[in-house]
PDB file of C-alpha atoms and ligand atoms in Angstrom:
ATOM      1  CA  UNK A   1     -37.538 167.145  42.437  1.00 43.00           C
ATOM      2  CA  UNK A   2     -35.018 165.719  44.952  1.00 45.00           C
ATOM      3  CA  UNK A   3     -34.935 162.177  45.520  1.00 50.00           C
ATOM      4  CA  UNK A   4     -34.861 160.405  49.415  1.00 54.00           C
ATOM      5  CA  UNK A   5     -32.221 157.837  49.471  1.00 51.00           C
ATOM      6  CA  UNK A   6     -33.839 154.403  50.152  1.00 55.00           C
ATOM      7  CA  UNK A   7     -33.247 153.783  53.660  1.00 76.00           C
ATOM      8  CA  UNK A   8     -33.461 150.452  55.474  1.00 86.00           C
ATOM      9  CA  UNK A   9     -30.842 147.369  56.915  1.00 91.00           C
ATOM     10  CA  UNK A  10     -30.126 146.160  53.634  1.00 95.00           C
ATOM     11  CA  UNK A  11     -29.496 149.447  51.493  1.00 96.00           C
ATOM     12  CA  UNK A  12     -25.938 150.098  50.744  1.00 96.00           C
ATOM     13  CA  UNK A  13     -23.632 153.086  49.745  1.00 95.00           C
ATOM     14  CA  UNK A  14     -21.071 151.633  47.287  1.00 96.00           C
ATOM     15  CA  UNK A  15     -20.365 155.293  46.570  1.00 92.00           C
ATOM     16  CA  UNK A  16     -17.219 154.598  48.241  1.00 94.00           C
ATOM     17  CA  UNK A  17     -16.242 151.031  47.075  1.00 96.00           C
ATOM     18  CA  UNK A  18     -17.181 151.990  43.367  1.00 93.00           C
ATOM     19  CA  UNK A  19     -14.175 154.612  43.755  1.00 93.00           C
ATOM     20  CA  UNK A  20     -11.644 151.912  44.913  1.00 96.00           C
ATOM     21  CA  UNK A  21      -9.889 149.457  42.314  1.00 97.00           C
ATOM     22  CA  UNK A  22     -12.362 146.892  40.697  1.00 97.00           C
ATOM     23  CA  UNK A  23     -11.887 143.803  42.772  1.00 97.00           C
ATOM     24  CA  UNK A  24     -11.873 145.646  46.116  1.00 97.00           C
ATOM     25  CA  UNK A  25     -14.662 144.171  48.618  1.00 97.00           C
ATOM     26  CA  UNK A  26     -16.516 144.915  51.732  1.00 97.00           C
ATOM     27  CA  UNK A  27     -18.260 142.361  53.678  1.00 97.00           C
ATOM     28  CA  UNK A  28     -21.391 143.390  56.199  1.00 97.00           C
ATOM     29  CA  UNK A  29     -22.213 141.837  59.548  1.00 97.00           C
ATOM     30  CA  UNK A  30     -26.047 141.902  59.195  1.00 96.00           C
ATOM     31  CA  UNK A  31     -28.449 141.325  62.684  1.00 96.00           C
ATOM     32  CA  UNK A  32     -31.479 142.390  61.532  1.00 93.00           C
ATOM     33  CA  UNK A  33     -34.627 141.989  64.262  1.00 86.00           C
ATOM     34  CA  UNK A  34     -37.097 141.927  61.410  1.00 84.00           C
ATOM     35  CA  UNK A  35     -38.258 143.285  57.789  1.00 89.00           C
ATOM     36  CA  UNK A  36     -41.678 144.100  56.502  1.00 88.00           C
ATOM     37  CA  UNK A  37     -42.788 141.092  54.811  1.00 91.00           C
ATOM     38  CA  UNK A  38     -45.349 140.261  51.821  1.00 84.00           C
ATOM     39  CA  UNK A  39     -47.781 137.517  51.977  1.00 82.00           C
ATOM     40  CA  UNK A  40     -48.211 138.013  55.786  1.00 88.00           C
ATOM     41  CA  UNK A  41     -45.097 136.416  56.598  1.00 94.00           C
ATOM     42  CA  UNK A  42     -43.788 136.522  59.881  1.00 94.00           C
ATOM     43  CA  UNK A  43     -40.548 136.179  60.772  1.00 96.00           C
ATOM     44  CA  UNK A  44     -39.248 134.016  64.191  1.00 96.00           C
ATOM     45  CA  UNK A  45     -35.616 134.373  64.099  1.00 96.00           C
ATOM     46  CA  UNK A  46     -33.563 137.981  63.417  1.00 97.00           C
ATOM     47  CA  UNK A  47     -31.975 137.788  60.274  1.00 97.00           C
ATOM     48  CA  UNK A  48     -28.043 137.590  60.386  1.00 98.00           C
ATOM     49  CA  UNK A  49     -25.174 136.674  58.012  1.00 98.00           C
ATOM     50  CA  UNK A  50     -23.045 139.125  56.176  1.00 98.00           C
ATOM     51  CA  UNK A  51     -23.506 140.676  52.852  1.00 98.00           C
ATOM     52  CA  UNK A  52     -20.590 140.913  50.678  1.00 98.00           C
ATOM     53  CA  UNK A  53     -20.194 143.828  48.255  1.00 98.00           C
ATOM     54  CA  UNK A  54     -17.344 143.735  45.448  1.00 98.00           C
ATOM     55  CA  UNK A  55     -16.724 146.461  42.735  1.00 97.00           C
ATOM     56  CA  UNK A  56     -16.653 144.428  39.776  1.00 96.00           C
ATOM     57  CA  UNK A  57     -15.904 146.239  35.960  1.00 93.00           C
ATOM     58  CA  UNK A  58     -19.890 146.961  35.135  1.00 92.00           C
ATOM     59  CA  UNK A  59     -21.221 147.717  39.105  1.00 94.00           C
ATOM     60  CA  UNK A  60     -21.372 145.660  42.334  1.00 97.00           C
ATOM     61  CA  UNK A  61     -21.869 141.766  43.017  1.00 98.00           C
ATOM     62  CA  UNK A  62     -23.661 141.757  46.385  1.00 98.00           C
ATOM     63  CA  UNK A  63     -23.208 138.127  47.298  1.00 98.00           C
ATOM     64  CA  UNK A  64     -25.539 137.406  50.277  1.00 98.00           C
ATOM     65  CA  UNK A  65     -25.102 134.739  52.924  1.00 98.00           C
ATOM     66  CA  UNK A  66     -28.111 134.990  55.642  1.00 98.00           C
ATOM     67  CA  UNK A  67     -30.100 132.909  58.058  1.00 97.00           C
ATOM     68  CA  UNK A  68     -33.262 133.280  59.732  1.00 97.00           C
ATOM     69  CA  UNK A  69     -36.273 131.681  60.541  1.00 97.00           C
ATOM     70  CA  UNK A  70     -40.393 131.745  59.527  1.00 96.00           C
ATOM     71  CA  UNK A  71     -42.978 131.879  61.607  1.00 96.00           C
ATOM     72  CA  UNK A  72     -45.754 129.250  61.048  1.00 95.00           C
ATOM     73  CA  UNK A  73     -48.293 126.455  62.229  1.00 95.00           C
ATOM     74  CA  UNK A  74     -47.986 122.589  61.888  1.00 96.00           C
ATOM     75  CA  UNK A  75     -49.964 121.425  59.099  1.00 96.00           C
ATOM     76  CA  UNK A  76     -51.600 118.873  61.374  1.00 96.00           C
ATOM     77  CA  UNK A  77     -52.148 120.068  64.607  1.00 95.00           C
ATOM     78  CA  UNK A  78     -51.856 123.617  63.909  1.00 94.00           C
ATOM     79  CA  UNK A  79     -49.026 124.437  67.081  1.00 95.00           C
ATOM     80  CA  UNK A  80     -46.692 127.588  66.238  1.00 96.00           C
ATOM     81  CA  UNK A  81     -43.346 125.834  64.167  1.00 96.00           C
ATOM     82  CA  UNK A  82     -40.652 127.955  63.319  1.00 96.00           C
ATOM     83  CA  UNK A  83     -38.979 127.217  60.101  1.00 95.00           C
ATOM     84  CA  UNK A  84     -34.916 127.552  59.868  1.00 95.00           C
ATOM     85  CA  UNK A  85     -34.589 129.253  56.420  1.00 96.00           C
ATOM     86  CA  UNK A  86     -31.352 130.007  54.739  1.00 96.00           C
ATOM     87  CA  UNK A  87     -31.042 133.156  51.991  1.00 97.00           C
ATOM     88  CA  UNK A  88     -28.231 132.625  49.755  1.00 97.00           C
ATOM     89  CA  UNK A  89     -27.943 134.094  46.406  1.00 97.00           C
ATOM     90  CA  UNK A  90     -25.654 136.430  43.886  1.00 97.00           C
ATOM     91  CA  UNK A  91     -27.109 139.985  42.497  1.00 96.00           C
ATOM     92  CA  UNK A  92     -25.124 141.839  40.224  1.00 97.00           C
ATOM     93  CA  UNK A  93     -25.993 145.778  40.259  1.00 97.00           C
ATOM     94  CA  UNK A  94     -24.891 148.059  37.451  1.00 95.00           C
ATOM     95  CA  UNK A  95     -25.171 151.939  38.084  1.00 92.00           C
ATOM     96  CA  UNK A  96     -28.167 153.945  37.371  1.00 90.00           C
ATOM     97  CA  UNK A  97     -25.571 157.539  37.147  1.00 86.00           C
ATOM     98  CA  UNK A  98     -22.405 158.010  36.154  1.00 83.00           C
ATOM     99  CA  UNK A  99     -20.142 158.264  38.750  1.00 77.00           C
ATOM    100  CA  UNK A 100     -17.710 160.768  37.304  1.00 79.00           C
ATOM    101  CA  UNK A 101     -20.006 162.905  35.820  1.00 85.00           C
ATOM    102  CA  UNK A 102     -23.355 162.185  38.160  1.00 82.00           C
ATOM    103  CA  UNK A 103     -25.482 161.977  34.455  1.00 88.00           C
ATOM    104  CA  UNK A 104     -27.821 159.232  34.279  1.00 88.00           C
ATOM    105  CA  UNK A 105     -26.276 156.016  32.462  1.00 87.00           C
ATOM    106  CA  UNK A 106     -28.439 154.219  29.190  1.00 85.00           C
ATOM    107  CA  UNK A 107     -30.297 151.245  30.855  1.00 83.00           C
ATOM    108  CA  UNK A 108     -32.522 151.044  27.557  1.00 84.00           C
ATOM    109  CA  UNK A 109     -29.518 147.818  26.444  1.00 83.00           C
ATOM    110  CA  UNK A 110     -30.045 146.277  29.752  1.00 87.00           C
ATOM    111  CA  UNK A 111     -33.508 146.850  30.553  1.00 87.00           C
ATOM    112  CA  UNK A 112     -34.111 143.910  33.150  1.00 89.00           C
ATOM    113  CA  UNK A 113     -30.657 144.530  35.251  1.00 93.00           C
ATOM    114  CA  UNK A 114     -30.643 145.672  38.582  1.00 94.00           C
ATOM    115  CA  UNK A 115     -29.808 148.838  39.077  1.00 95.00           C
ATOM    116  CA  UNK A 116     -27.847 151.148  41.912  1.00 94.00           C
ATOM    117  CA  UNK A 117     -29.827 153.798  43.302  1.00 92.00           C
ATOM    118  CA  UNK A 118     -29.468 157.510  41.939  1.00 89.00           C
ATOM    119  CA  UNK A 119     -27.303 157.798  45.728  1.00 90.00           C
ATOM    120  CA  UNK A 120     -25.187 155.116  44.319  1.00 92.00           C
ATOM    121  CA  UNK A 121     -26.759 152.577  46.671  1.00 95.00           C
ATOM    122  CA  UNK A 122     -27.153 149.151  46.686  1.00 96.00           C
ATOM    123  CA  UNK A 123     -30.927 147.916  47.821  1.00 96.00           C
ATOM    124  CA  UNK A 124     -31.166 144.210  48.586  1.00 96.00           C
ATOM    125  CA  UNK A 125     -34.572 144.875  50.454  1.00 94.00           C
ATOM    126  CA  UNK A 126     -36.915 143.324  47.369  1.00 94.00           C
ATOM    127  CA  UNK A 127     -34.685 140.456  46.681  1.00 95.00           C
ATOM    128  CA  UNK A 128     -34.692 139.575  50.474  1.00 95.00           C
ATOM    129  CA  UNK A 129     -38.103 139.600  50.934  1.00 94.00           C
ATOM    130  CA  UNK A 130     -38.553 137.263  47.010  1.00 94.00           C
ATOM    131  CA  UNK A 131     -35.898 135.215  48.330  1.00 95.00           C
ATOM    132  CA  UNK A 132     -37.710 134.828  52.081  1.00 95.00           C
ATOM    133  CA  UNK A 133     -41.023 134.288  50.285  1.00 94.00           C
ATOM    134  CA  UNK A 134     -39.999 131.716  48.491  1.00 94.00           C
ATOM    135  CA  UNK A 135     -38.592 129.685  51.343  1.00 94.00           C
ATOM    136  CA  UNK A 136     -41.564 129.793  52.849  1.00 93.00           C
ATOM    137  CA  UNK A 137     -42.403 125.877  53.686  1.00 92.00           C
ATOM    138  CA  UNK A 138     -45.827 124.756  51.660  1.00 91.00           C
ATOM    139  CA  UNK A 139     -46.721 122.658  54.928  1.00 93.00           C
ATOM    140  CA  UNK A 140     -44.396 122.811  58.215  1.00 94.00           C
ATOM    141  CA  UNK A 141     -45.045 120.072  60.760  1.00 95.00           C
ATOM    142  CA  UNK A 142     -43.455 121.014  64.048  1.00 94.00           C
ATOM    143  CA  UNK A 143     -42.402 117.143  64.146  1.00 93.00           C
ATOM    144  CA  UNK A 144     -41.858 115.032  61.295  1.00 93.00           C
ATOM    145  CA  UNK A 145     -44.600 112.343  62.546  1.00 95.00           C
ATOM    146  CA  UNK A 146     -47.024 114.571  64.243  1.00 96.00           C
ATOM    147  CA  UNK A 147     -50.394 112.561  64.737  1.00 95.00           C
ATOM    148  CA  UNK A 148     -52.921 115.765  63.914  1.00 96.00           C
ATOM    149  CA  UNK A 149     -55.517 116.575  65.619  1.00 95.00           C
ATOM    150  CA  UNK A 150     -58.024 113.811  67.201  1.00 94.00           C
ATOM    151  CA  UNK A 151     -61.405 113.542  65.079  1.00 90.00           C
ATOM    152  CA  UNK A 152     -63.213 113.336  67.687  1.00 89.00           C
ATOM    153  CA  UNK A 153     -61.960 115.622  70.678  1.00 91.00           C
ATOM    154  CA  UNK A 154     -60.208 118.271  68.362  1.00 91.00           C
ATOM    155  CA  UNK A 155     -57.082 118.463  70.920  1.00 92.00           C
ATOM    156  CA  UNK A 156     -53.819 116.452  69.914  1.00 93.00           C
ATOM    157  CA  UNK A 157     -53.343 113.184  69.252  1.00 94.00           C
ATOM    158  CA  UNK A 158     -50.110 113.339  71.077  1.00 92.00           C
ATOM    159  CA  UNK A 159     -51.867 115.092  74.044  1.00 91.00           C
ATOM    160  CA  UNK A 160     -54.208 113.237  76.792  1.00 89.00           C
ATOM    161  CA  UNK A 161     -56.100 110.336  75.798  1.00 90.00           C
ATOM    162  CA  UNK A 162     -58.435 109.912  73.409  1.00 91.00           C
ATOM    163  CA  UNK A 163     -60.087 106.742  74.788  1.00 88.00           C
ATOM    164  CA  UNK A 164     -63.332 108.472  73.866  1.00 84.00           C
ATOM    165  CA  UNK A 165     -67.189 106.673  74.515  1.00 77.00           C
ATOM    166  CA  UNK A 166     -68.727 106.122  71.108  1.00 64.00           C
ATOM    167  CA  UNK A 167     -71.508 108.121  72.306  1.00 62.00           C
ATOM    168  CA  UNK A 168     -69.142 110.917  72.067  1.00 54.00           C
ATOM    169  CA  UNK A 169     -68.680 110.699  68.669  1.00 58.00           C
ATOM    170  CA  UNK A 170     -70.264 113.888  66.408  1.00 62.00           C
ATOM    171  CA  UNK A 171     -72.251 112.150  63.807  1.00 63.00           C
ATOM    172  CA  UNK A 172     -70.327 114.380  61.231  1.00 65.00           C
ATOM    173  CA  UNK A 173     -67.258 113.383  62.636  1.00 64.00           C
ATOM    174  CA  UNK A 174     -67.653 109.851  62.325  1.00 63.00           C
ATOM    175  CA  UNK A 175     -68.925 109.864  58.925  1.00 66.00           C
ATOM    176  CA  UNK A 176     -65.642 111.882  58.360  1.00 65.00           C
ATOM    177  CA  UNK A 177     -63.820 109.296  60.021  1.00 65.00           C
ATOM    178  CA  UNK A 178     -65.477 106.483  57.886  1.00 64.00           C
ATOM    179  CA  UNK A 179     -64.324 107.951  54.787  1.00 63.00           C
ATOM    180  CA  UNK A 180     -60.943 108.582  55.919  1.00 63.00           C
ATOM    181  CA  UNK A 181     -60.699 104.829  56.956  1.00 60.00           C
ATOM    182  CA  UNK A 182     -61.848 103.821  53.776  1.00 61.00           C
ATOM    183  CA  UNK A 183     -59.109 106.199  51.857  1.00 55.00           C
ATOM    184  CA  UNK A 184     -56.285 105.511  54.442  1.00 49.00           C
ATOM    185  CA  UNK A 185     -55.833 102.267  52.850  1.00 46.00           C
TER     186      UNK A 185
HETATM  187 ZN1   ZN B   1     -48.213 119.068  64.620  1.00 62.13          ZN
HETATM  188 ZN1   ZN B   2     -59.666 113.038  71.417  1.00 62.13          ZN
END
């Protein structure tokens, strides 16, 4: 059974930096227009930075340094925000074969590390996608005192004017509005 090598912007050969000295680093230029996301993200901004990659004695560090943004709405008046979101974090990856003799290593001691591929590749694509998840703002506001939505007009608060006749008013709506008054306080 042959193997595909993972493919993808953020998979790596270190076939060639695991054969220079330990130490020995190469850094990546990464502009990435977008990456298949979980959760329905959606990304606004390509992804750029650089990726690091340094033969240390047990495998690689990949040290990653990358910025891009999320796509979202505003909590409160539900306009399109987009999020600035920063990805910064340290993986160490220990080989899954033997370089010298291309026989799989033990990983029964180290069950939990991350592993190259069997193509001696690094693959940052999971941790990428964990570490854009968990950026992912709980409630974006596309300005820090946005007004929300009018309770009686649905548009904007911040949009038009919402001198509104009573008569107007949607009975639900204004029994909403009571009990907001009456919590606002
Ligand atoms: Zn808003
Ligand atoms: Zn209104």
């Amino acid at each position: 059974m042959s193997v595909q090598p993972a493919a993808g912007p953020f998979v790596f050969n270190v076939a060639g930096l695991l054969a220079d000295p330990v130490g020995t680093h190469r850094t990546h230029d990464i502009d990435v227009a977008t990456l298949d996301l979980p959760d329905e993200l959606v990304l606004s901004a390509p992804i750029r930075g650089t990726v690091r990659l340094t033969h240390e004695s047990r495998g690689v560090l990949a040290d990653v340094a990358l910025a891009t943004a999320l796509a979202g709405e505003c909590a409160r008046c539900l306009r399109p925000v987009s999020t600035p979101i920063e990805l910064a974090f340290e993986e160490e990856y220990l080989p899954s074969i033997d370089l010298a003799t291309g026989r799989p290593v033990t990983t029964e001691d180290e069950p939990d590390a991350l592993r190259l591929t069997d193509h001696h590749e690094v693959d940052l694509t999971p941790s990428i996608q964990d570490a854009i998840s968990l950026a992912e703002p709980i409630a974006p506001l596309d300005r820090p005192d946005c007004p929300g939505l009018c309770m009686v007009c649905g548009l904007p608060l911040d949009e038009g004017v919402h001198d509104h006749p009573v008569d107007d008013i949607d009975p639900r709506l204004e029994a909403l509005r009571a009990f907001r008054e009456d919590t606002s306080e």
